[in-house]
Amino acid sequence: MIKKPACFLSFLLICGIAAPALAADEKIDPATYNCAAFVTSSIDGTPPLFEGLQLDGYAAAQGGVVIADANTLQPMLLAVSDSCASKPAETALSHWKEMRKYIPYPDEGQWRADKTTCADYAANEDDGSGFVIWLDAYNRAKTGKAASVFDSQEKLDQFLNACKASPDSLMLDVLAKNAK
């Protein structure tokens, strides 16, 4: 992020979402999630944010990218929604990866899989709520596990509490430990 750090919270609030918790139907397997589901899960014409965060984290891990960036998320959601509309049987992930060629990740950013510690998150929990969802999908791509480690609010709370107890640890490391 070059000029001003993007805020996941601001983006989430603009979309009317304020918490990192996922409803059961919002947890997807990014590798198999198809375009029909992506397009039809739009709310009032707005592409699905939680699903987009998961697709982005998963694609980032597969592409060797470590930066989560709220500034590129909205254009990606719109581009993938448009692209998917004409090809509902294809995976949304394939469209996500294709659109990333035109809307690239930034070179730097506040929220990074390889550098964001639990202390960084604790200092700005509201802004980092989207990063938690993104990081879960990133971890799934890296480990090959299709299921989210946050299969319940209790599991999410356990992760957040473990992170608070280990402020110097990378969030990704704490997430990986909780995934076991």
C-alpha positions as MATLAB code, in Angstrom:
seq = 'MIKKPACFLSFLLICGIAAPALAADEKIDPATYNCAAFVTSSIDGTPPLFEGLQLDGYAAAQGGVVIADANTLQPMLLAVSDSCASKPAETALSHWKEMRKYIPYPDEGQWRADKTTCADYAANEDDGSGFVIWLDAYNRAKTGKAASVFDSQEKLDQFLNACKASPDSLMLDVLAKNAK';
ca = [
       0.000    0.000    0.000;
       1.713    3.071   -1.215;
      -0.111    6.155    0.026;
      -2.209    5.254    3.047;
      -2.699    1.827    4.610;
      -5.993    0.351    3.498;
      -8.374   -0.601    6.232;
     -10.144   -3.933    6.115;
     -12.524   -2.572    8.736;
     -13.475    0.376    6.561;
     -14.074   -1.945    3.656;
     -16.094   -4.331    5.807;
     -18.152   -1.502    7.259;
     -18.845   -0.069    3.805;
     -20.189   -3.491    2.895;
     -22.213   -3.618    6.114;
     -20.081   -6.276    7.807;
     -18.302   -5.667   11.093;
     -17.134   -8.998   12.500;
     -14.719  -11.711   11.385;
     -17.159  -14.531   12.180;
     -18.350  -16.608    9.247;
     -21.788  -18.097    8.811;
     -21.816  -21.763    7.837;
     -22.822  -21.005    4.256;
     -20.050  -18.429    3.832;
     -17.232  -20.911    4.460;
     -16.221  -22.226    1.074;
     -13.617  -24.488   -0.420;
     -11.943  -21.964   -2.714;
     -10.546  -24.728   -4.926;
     -14.008  -26.002   -5.893;
     -16.297  -23.003   -5.351;
     -17.964  -22.348   -8.707;
     -18.935  -19.183  -10.476;
     -22.663  -19.879  -10.184;
     -22.393  -19.905   -6.395;
     -20.222  -16.773   -6.425;
     -22.625  -14.805   -8.621;
     -25.794  -15.965   -6.862;
     -24.430  -15.235   -3.389;
     -24.338  -11.530   -4.176;
     -26.290   -9.348   -1.798;
     -28.223   -6.580   -3.539;
     -25.855   -6.807   -6.494;
     -22.773   -6.578   -4.273;
     -20.364   -9.483   -4.799;
     -19.839  -11.684   -1.728;
     -17.129  -10.243    0.525;
     -16.358  -13.235    2.755;
     -16.114  -15.535   -0.221;
     -13.882  -12.983   -1.952;
     -11.558  -12.800    1.046;
     -11.254  -16.575    0.988;
     -10.643  -16.724   -2.768;
      -8.036  -13.982   -2.479;
      -6.151  -15.616    0.386;
      -6.189  -18.975   -1.351;
      -5.042  -17.553   -4.698;
      -2.358  -15.486   -2.982;
      -0.868  -18.568   -1.320;
      -0.917  -20.513   -4.568;
       0.764  -17.622   -6.371;
       3.450  -17.046   -3.748;
       1.952  -13.726   -2.631;
       1.907  -12.850    1.081;
       0.025   -9.525    1.065;
      -3.665   -9.061    1.804;
      -4.859   -5.775    0.369;
      -8.283   -4.240    0.883;
      -7.700   -1.671   -1.872;
      -7.674   -4.326   -4.581;
     -10.431   -6.481   -3.106;
     -13.435   -4.466   -4.314;
     -12.211   -4.217   -7.930;
     -11.445   -7.954   -7.824;
     -14.910   -8.795   -6.507;
     -16.545   -6.813   -9.297;
     -14.253   -8.142  -12.041;
     -14.683  -11.769  -10.977;
     -18.435  -11.358  -10.635;
     -18.635  -10.010  -14.186;
     -16.283  -12.676  -15.522;
     -18.112  -15.501  -13.740;
     -21.560  -14.432  -14.920;
     -21.060  -15.932  -18.380;
     -19.330  -19.128  -17.203;
     -21.227  -20.416  -14.151;
     -19.788  -23.951  -14.209;
     -16.162  -22.816  -13.971;
     -14.414  -22.316  -10.643;
     -14.420  -18.812   -9.240;
     -10.768  -19.362   -8.296;
      -9.741  -19.707  -11.946;
     -11.453  -16.397  -12.695;
      -9.877  -14.820   -9.594;
      -6.412  -15.825  -10.758;
      -7.097  -14.536  -14.274;
      -8.334  -11.153  -13.004;
      -5.257  -10.831  -10.753;
      -3.236  -10.457  -13.978;
      -5.016   -7.129  -14.487;
      -5.443   -6.091  -10.845;
      -2.132   -7.093   -9.256;
      -1.287   -7.328   -5.593;
       0.739   -4.397   -4.256;
       4.420   -4.832   -3.445;
       3.959   -3.822    0.191;
       1.147   -3.894    2.694;
       0.211   -3.777    6.346;
      -1.330   -7.258    6.448;
       1.169   -9.942    5.449;
       1.109  -13.693    5.969;
       4.881  -13.700    6.462;
       5.200  -10.756    8.844;
       1.966   -9.945   10.674;
       2.293  -10.866   14.339;
      -0.427  -11.319   16.873;
       0.711   -8.023   18.440;
       0.151   -6.291   15.084;
      -3.363   -7.690   15.012;
      -4.041   -6.790   18.662;
      -3.016   -3.208   17.967;
      -5.644   -2.944   15.252;
      -8.177   -5.777   15.620;
     -10.999   -4.000   13.826;
      -8.873   -3.275   10.786;
      -7.518   -6.819   10.759;
     -10.812   -8.696   10.909;
     -10.819   -9.338    7.153;
      -7.206  -10.453    7.364;
      -8.201  -13.305    9.703;
     -10.544  -14.693    7.031;
      -7.955  -14.135    4.285;
      -5.245  -15.823    6.375;
      -7.416  -18.882    7.014;
      -7.802  -19.408    3.258;
      -4.089  -18.715    2.733;
      -3.316  -21.417    5.300;
      -5.725  -23.848    3.614;
      -3.957  -23.417    0.273;
      -0.550  -23.894    1.908;
      -1.584  -27.000    3.872;
      -3.928  -28.559    1.322;
      -6.825  -28.659    3.795;
     -10.152  -27.766    2.218;
     -11.982  -26.995    5.456;
     -11.708  -23.757    7.377;
     -10.141  -24.030   10.821;
     -12.899  -21.678   11.934;
     -15.714  -24.204   11.745;
     -17.400  -22.535   14.698;
     -17.351  -19.277   16.608;
     -15.702  -21.214   19.436;
     -12.765  -22.180   17.188;
     -12.402  -18.596   16.004;
     -12.403  -17.389   19.605;
      -9.807  -20.033   20.525;
      -7.544  -18.801   17.745;
      -7.954  -15.155   18.746;
      -7.259  -16.002   22.401;
      -4.188  -18.048   21.445;
      -2.989  -15.099   19.408;
      -3.455  -12.743   22.363;
      -1.401  -15.142   24.503;
       1.438  -15.157   21.924;
       1.849  -11.538   20.819;
       5.296  -12.037   19.272;
       4.202  -15.016   17.154;
       3.222  -14.767   13.524;
      -0.528  -15.026   13.142;
       0.018  -17.714   10.501;
       1.994  -19.836   12.980;
      -0.710  -19.538   15.635;
      -3.326  -20.389   13.029;
      -1.361  -23.461   11.943;
      -1.081  -24.654   15.555;
      -4.833  -24.227   16.043;
      -5.541  -26.124   12.842;
      -4.090  -29.331   14.255;
];
